[in-house]
Coordinates of C-alpha atoms in Angstrom, one line a residue:
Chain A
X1 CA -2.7 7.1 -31.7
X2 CA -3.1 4.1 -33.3
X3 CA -4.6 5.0 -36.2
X4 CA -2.4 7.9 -37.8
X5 CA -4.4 10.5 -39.2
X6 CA -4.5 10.2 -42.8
X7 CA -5.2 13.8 -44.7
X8 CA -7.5 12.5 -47.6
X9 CA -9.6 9.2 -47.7
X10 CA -12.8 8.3 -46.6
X11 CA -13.7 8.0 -42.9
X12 CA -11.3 8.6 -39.9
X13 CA -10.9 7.8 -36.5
X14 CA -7.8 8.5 -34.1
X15 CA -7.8 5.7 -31.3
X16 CA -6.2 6.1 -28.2
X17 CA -5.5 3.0 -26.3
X18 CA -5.0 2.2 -22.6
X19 CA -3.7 -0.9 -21.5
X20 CA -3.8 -2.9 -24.5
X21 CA -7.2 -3.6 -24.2
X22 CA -9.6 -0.9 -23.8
X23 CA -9.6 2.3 -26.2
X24 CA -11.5 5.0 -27.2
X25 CA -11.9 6.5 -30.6
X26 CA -12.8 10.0 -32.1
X27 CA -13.8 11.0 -35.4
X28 CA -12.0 13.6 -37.2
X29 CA -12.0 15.5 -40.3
X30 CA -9.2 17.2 -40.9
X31 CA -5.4 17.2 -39.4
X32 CA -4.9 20.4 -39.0
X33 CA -1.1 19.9 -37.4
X34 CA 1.0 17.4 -36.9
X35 CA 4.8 17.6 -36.4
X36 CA 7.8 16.1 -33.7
X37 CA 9.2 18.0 -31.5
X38 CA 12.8 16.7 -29.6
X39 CA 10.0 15.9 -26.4
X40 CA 7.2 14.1 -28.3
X41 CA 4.6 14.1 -31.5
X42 CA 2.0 16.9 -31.2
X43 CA -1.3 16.7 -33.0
X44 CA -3.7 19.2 -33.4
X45 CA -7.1 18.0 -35.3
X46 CA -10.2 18.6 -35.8
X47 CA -12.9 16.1 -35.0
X48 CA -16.6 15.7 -35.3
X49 CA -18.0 15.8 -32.3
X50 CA -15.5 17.0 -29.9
X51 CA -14.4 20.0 -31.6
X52 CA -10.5 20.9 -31.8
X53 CA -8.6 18.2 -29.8
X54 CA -4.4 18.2 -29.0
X55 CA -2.5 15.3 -28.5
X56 CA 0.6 14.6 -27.4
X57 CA 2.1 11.0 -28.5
X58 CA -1.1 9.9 -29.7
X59 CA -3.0 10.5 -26.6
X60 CA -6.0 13.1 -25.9
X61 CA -4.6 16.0 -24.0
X62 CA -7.6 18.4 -24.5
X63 CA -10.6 19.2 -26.7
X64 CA -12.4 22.3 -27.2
X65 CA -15.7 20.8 -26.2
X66 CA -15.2 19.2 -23.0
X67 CA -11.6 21.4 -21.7
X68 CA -13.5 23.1 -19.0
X69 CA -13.9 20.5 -16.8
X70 CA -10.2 19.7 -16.6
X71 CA -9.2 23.3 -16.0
X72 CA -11.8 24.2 -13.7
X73 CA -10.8 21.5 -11.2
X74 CA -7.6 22.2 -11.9
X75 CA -7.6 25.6 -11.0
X76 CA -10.1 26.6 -9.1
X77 CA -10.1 24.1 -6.1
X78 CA -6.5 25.1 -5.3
X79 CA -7.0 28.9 -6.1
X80 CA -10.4 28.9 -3.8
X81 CA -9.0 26.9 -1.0
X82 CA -5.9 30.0 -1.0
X83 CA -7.0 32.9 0.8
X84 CA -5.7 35.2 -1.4
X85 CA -3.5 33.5 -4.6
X86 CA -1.4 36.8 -6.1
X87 CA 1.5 34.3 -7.6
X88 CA 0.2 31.1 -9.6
X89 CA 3.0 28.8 -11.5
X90 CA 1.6 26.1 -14.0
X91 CA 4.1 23.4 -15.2
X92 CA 3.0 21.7 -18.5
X93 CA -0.9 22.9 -19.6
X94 CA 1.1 24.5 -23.3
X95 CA -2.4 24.6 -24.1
X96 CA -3.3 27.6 -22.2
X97 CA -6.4 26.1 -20.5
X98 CA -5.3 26.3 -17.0
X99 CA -3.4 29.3 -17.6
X100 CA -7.3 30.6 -18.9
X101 CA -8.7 29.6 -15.6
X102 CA -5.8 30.9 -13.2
X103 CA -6.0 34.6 -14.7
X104 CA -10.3 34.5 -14.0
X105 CA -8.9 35.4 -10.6
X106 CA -8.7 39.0 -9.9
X107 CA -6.3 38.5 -6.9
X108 CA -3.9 36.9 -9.3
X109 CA -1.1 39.4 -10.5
X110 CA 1.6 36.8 -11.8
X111 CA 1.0 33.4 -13.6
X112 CA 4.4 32.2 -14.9
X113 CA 3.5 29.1 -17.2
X114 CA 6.7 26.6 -17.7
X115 CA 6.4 24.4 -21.0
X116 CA 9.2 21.9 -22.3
X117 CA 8.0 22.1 -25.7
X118 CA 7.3 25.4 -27.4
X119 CA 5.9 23.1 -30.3
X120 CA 2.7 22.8 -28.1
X121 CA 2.7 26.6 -27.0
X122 CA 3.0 27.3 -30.8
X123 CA 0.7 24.8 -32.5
X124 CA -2.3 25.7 -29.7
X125 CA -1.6 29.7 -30.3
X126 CA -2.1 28.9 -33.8
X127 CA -5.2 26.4 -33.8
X128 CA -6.7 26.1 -30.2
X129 CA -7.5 29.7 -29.4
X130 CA -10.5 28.9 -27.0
X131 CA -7.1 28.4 -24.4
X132 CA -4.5 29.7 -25.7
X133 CA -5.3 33.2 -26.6
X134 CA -4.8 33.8 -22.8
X135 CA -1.2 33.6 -22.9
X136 CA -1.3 37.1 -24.3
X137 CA -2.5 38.3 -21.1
X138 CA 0.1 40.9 -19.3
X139 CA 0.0 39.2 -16.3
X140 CA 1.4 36.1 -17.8
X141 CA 5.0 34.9 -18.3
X142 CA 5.2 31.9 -20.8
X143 CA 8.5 30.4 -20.0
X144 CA 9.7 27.6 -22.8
X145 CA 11.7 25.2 -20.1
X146 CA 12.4 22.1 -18.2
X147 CA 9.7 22.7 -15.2
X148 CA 12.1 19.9 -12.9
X149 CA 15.0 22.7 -13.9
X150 CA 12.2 25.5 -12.8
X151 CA 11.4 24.1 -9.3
X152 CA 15.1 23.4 -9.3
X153 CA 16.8 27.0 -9.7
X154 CA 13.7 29.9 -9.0
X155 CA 14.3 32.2 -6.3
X156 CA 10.6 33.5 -6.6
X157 CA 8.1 31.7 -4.4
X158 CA 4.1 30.8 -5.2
X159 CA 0.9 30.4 -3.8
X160 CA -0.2 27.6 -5.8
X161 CA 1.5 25.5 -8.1
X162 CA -0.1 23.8 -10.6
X163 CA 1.3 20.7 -12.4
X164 CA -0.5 20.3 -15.5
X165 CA 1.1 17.5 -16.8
X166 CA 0.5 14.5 -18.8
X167 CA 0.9 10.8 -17.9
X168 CA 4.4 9.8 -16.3
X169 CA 5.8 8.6 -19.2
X170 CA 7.6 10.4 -22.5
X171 CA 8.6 13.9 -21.2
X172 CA 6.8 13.8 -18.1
X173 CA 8.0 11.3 -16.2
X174 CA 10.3 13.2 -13.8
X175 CA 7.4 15.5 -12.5
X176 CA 6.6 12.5 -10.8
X177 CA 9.5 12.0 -8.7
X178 CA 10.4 13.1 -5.0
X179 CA 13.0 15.9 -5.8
X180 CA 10.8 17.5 -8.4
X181 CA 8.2 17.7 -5.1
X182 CA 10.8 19.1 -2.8
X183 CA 11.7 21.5 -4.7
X184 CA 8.3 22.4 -5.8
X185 CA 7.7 22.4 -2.2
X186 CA 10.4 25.3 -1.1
X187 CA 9.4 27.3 -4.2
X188 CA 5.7 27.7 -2.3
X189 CA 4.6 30.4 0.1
X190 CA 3.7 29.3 3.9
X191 CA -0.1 28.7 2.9
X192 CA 1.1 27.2 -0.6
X193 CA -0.7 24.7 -2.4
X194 CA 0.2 21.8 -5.1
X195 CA -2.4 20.2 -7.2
X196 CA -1.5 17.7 -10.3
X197 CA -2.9 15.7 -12.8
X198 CA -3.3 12.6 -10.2
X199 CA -4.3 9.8 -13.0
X200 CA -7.1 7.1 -13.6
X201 CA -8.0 5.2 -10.4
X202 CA -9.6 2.6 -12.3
X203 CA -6.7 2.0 -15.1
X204 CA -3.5 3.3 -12.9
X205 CA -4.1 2.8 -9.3
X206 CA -0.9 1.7 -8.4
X207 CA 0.8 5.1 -10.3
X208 CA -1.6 7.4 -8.1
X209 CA -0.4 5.5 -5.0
X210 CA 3.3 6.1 -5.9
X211 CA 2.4 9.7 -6.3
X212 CA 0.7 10.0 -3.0
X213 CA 3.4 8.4 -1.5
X214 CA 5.8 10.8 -2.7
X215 CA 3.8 13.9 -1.6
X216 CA 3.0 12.8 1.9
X217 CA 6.6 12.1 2.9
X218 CA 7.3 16.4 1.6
X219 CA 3.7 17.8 2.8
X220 CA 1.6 18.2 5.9
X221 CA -1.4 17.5 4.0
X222 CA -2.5 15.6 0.8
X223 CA -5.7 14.5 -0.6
X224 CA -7.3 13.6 -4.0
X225 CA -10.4 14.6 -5.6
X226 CA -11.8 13.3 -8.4
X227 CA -13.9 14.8 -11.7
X228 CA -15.1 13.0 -14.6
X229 CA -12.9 13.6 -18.1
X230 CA -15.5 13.0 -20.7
X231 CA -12.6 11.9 -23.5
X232 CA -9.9 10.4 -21.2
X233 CA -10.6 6.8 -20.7
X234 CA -13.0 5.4 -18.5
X235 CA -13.6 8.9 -17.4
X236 CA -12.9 9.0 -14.0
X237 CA -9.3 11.2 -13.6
X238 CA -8.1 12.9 -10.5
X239 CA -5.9 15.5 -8.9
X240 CA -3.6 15.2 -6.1
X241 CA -3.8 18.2 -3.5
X242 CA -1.1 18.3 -1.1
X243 CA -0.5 21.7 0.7
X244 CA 1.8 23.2 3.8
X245 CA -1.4 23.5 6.4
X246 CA -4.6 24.7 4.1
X247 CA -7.4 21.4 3.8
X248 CA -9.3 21.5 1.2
X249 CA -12.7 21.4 2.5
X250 CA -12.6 22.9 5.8
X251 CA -10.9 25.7 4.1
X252 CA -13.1 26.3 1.3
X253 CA -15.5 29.6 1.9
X254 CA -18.6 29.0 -0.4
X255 CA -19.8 32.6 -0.1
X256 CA -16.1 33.5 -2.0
X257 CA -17.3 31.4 -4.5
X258 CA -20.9 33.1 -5.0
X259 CA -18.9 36.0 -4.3
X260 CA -16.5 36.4 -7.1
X261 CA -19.4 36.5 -9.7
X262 CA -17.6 34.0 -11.9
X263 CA -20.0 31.9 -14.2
X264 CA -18.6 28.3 -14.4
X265 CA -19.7 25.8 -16.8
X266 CA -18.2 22.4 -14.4
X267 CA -17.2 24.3 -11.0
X268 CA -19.0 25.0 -7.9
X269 CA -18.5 25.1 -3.9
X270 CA -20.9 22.3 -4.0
X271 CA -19.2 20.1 -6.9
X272 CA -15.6 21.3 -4.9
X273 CA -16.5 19.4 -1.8
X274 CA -18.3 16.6 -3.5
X275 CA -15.0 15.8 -5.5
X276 CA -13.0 14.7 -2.1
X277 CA -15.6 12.3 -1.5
X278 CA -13.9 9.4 -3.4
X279 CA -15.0 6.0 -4.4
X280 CA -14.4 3.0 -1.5
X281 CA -12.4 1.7 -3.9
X282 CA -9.9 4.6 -4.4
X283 CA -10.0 5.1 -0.6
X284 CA -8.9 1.5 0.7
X285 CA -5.9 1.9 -2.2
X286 CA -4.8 5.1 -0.6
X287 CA -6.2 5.7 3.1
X288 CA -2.3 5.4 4.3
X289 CA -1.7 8.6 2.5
X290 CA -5.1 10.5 2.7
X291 CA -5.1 13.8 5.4
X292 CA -8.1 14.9 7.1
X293 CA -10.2 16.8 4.1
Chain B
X1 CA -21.9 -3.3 -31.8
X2 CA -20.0 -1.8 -34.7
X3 CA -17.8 -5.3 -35.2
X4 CA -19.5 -8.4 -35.4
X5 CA -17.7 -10.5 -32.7
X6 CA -16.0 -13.0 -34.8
X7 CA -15.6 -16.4 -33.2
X8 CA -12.1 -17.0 -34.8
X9 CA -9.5 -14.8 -36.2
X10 CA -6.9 -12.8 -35.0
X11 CA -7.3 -9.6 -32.6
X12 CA -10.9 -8.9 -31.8
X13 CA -12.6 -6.0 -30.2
X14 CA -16.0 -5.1 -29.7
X15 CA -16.9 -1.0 -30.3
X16 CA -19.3 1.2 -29.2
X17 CA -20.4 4.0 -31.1
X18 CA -21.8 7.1 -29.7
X19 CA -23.6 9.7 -32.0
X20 CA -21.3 8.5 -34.8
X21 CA -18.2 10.5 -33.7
X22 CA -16.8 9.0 -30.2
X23 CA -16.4 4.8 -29.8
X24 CA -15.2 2.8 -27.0
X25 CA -13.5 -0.3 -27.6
X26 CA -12.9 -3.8 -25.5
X27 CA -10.4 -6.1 -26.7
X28 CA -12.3 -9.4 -26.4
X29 CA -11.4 -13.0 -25.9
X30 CA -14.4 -15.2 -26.7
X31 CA -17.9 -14.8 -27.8
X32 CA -19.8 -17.1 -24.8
X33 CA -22.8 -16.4 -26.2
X34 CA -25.2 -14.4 -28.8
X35 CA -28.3 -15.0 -29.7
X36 CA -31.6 -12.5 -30.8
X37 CA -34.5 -12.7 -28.5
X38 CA -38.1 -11.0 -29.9
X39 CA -36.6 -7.9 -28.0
X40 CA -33.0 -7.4 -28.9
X41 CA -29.5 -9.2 -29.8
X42 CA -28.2 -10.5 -26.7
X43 CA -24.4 -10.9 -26.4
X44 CA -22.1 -12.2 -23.3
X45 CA -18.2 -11.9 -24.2
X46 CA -14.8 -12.6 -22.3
X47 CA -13.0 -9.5 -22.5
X48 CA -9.3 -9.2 -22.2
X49 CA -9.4 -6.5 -19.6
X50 CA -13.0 -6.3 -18.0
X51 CA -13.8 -9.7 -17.3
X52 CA -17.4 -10.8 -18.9
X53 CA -19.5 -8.2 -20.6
X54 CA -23.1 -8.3 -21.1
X55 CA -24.4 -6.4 -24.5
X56 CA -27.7 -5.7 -25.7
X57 CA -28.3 -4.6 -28.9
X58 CA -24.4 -4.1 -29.0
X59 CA -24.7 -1.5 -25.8
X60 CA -22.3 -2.1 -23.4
X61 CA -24.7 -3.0 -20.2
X62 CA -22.1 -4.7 -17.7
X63 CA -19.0 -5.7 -17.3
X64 CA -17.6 -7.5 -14.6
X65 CA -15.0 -5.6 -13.6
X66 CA -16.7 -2.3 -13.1
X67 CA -20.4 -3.3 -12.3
X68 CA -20.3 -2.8 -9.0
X69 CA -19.9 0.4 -9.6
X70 CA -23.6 1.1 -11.6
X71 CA -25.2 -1.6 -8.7
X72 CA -24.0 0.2 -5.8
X73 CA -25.2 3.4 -6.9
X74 CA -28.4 3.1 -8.5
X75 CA -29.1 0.8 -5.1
X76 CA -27.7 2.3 -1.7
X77 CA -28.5 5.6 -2.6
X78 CA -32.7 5.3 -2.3
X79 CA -32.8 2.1 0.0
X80 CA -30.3 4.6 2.5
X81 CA -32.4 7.4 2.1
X82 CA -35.7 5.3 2.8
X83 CA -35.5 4.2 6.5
X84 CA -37.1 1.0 6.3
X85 CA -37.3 -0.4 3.2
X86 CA -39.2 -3.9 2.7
X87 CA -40.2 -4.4 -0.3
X88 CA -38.1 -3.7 -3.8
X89 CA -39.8 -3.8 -7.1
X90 CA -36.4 -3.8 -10.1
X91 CA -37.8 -3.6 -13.2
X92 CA -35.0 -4.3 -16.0
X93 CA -31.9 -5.1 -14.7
X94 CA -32.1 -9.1 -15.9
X95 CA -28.3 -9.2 -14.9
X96 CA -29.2 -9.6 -11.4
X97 CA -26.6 -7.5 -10.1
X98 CA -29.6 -4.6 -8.8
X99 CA -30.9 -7.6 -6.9
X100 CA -27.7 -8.4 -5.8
X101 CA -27.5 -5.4 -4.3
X102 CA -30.6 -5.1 -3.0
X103 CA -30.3 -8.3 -1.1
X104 CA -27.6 -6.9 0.9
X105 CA -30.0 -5.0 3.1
X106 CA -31.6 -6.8 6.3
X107 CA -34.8 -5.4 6.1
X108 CA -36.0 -6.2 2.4
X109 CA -38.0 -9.0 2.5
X110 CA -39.1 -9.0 -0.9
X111 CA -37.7 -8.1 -4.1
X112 CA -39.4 -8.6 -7.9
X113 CA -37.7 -8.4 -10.4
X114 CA -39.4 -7.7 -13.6
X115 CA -37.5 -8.4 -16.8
X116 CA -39.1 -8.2 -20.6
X117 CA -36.6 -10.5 -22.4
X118 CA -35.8 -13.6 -20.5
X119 CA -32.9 -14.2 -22.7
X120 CA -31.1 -11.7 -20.9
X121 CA -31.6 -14.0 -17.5
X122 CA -31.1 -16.8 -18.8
X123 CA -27.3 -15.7 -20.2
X124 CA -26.4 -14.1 -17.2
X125 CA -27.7 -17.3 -15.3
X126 CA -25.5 -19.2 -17.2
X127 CA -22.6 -16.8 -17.8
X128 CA -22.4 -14.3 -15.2
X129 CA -22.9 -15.7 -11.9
X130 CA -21.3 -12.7 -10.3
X131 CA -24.3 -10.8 -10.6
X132 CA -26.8 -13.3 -11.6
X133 CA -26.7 -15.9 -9.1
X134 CA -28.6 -13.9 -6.6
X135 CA -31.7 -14.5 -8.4
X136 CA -32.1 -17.9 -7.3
X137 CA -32.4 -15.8 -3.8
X138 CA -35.8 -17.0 -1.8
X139 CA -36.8 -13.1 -1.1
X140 CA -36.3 -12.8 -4.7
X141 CA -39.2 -13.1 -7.4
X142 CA -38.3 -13.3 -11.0
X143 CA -41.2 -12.3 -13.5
X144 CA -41.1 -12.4 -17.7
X145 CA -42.6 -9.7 -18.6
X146 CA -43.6 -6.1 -19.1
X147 CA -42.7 -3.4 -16.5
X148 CA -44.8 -0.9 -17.9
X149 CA -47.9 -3.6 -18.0
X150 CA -46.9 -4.7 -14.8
X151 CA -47.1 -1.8 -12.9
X152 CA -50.5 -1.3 -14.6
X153 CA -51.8 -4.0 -13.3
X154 CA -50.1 -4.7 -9.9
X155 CA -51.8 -4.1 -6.4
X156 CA -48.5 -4.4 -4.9
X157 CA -46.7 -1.7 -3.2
X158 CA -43.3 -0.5 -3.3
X159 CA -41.1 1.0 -0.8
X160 CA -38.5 1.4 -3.6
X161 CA -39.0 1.0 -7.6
X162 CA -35.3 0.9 -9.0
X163 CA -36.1 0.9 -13.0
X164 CA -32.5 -0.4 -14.2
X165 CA -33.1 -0.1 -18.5
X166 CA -31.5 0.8 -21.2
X167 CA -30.9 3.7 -23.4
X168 CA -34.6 4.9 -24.4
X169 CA -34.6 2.9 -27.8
X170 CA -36.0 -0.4 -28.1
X171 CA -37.6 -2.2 -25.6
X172 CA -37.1 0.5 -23.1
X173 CA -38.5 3.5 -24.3
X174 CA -42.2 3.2 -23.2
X175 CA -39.6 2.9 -19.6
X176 CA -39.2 6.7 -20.4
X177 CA -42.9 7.6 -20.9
X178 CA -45.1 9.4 -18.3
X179 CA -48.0 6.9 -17.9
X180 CA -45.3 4.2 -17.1
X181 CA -44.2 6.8 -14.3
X182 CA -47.7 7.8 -12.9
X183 CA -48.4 4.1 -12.3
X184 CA -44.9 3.6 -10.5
X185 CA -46.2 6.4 -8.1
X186 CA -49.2 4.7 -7.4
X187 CA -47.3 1.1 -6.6
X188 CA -44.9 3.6 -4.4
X189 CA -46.0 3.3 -0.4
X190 CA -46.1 6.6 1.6
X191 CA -42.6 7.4 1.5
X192 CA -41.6 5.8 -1.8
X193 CA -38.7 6.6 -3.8
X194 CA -38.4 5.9 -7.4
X195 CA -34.3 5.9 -9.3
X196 CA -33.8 5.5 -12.7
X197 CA -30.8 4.7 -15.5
X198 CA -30.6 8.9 -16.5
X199 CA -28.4 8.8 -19.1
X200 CA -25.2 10.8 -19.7
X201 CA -26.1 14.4 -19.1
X202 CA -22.9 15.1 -21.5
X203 CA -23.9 13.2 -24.6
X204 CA -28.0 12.6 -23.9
X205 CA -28.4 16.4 -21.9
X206 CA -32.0 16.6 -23.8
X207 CA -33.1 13.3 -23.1
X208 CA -32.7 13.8 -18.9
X209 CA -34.4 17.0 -19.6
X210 CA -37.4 15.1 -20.4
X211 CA -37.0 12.5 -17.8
X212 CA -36.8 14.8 -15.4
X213 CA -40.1 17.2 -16.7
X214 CA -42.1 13.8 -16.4
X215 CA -40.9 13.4 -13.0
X216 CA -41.6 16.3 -11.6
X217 CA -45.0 16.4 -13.1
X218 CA -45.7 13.5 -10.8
X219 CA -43.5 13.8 -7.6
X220 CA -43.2 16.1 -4.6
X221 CA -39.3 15.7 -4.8
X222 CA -36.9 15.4 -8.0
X223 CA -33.3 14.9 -8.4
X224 CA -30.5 13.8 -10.2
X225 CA -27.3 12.2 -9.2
X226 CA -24.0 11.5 -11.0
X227 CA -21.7 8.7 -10.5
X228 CA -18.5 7.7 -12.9
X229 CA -19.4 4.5 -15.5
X230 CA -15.9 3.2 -16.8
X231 CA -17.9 1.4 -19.2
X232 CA -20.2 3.7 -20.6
X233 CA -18.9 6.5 -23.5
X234 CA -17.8 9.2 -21.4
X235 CA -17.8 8.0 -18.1
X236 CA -20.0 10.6 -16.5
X237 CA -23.6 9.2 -16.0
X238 CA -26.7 9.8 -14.1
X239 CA -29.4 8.3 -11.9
X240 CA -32.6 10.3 -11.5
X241 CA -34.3 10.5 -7.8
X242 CA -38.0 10.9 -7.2
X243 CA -39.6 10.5 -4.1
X244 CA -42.9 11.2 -2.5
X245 CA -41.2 13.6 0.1
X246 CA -38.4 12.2 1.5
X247 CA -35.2 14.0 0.1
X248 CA -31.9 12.3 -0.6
X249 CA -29.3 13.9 1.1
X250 CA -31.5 15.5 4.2
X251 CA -32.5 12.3 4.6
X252 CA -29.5 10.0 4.5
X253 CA -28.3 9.2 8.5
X254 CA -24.6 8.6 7.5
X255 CA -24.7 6.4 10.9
X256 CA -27.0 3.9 9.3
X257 CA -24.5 3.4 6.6
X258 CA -22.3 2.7 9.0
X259 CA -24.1 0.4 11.3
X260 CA -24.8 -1.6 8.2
X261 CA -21.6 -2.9 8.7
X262 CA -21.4 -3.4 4.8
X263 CA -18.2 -3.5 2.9
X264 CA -18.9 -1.6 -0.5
X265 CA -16.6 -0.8 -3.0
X266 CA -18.3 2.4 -4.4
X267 CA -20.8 3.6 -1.8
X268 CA -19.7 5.6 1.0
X269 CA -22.0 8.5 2.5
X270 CA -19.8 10.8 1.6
X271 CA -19.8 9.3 -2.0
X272 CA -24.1 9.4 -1.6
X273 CA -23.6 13.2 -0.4
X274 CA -21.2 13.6 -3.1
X275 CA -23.0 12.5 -6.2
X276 CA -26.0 14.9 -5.8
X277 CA -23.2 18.0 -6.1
X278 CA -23.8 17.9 -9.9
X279 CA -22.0 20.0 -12.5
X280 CA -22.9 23.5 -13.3
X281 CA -23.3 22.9 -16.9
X282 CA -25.6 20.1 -15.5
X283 CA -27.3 22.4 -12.7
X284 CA -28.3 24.9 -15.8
X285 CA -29.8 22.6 -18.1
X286 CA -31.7 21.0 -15.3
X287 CA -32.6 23.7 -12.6
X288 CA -36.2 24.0 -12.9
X289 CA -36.8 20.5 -12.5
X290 CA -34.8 20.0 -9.6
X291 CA -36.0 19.9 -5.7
X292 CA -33.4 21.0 -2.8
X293 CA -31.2 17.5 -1.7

């Protein structure tokens, strides 16, 4: 945030930056929270065209208008390439958002969400209800934690683990290590699946290829698909899918899709299979760590 | 161009505003050129972080570092789908970088391009070779003038028409209009295909709504394809498809890509295949319009 939000005054903008020399700017009209947590600032405002937005350290984690795309290709490639997810864990996403999309699931009977900081669990209970209100949900366990400590300790295993995290700096930076993976690794079941936030290929190719790197020395298989994130810059963002023997395409059943009657606004069988077809670019960077999709 | 770019001074960025709530900003290094044609201000910067950038009318058009990107997509898609394509009427695109593109194929044998503002040319001649310098390309026939009175007039036909414009404001916007289309259909041999800039379906949803009603009042076969602009507010943007019959996925023979032996750094088949899996928020607003791929 370059620009901090200033609660009275004529005209404002909140600029996020990227690389020093690109950035993109929202207008807002009111802060609506702002405060600093022992992990990092936390914003919650609203803007004009984007509805309500959260940021963490002064850069765009969500907002209200465009949050479905994020947490439908978070959640529902991984959860539709699973035969039959029951347990989901999601480390980060304190917004709610992919916690929203897990629980859509009828199969799912446990979604245990690990946040750091309960600021962002808090401030999006109190202002971004469109994902948080989920959280409520009996099936849910909202665990305020160190998700590397998680991984580390749990006894209980998952189906799909989700790692809804931000960019691998501030508080996030060791979900992008190799132990954090390992462990993630032993806490999944035999047809267990991994997707995380997996970055810009344009801005931060060479981060995605460390994480890639990473999950193909732990996991059989490991792909990326990408989605476009109308308020991150540049707008093209990925996931990273890495799983114990399930591929991501040849796995998929479309008629599940149709089957499960669920209306999505980003999602569909069609859009799942088109989002592993990745840009020549993005495919020369990584084709040492790409599996079969 | 919210800014003026200031020739001296300290830090200088260039913004881009979108429905007066969501900017995008380029640091910039140098103002190469500006100058106001009858049609629109023309501007060619040195960016910090995207090489050179074309503007018209302060609208981001190109920028070096992503415009292969926009050329490979609004070009390999039809001229794959067509089998033998010959002859390539651009009309826009005064960058060069559609030509460019177009050239790359073995079988086109001519290509007009058909710009309004020759200002446009001539700074890209001058200051952005990389997609300009094609032009001076024997296959290649550069016309001054007016797409929409040219394909009035012309008794030339077309295997593909590639109409590479701006936003509909300006000089483009008769580009948008249904006689302009009805007499691209009639330049368009027997198994024609027409593509078109189609806006962001995020940010403009209403204005490919139109687009694509006008097209589908004049052609057996109407789609819509997406593709991820890292220069364009929001980063999700389309090209529309409309063909006299042939259809854009049935169509494409993966093999020929292939054979072509051509090293892209977009493109792929499976990136072609990819692109016409649009979103469902997309598929709703757009259904009736659209043809089977």
């Amino acid at each position: 945030m370059d620009d901090k939000p200033k609660p009275n005054g004529g005209e404002q903008w909140i600029e996020e930056r990227f690389w020093d020399y690109f950035a993109t700017r929202f207008k807002i009209k009111k802060v609506l929270f702002s405060g600093k947590s022992p992990y990092q600032k936390v914003d919650v405002l609203e803007t004009e065209g984007h509805g309500r937005m959260l940021l963490n350290d002064g850069l765009v984690m969500i907002t209200e208008r465009d949050e479905f795309v994020y947490h439908e290709m978070i959640v529902h490639v991984p959860l539709f390439v699973h035969p039959e997810p029951r347990r989901v864990l999601v480390i980060g996403g304190g917004d709610g958002g992919t916690v929203r999309e897990v629980l859509r699931h009828k199969t799912v009977d446990r979604c245990v969400l690990v946040e750091i900081d309960d600021m962002v669990v808090d401030a999006c209970r109190q202002f971004i209800p469109q994902t948080a209100s989920c959280l409520d949900d009996p099936r849910v366990t909202v665990t305020i934690g160190d998700g590397v400590e998680f991984v580390a300790k749990t006894q209980e295993k998952f189906d799909v683990v989700i790692v809804d995290s931000t960019d691998p700096i501030g508080p996030a930076t060791p979900l992008f290590g190799p132990e954090f993976y390992g462990n993630v690794k032993k806490t999944l079941t035999d047809k267990g699946i991994v997707v995380s936030q997996g970055e810009s290929a344009f801005y931060a190719g060479d981060t995605q290829k460390a994480l890639l790197r990473i999950l193909a020395g732990l996991f059989d298989r490991v792909n990326l698909y990408n989605y476009t994130n109308m308020s991150y810059p540049g707008g093209l963002w990925s996931f990273t899918f890495a799983s114990r023997g399930l591929r991501p395409v040849w796995d998929l059943e479309p008629e599940r899709v149709q089957k499960s009657g669920l209306d999505f606004q980003y999602y569909s069988a069609d859009v799942h299979r088109g989002a592993f077809a990745i840009p020549a670019f993005m495919r020369k960077n990584l084709a040492e760590f790409l599996s079969e999709v």
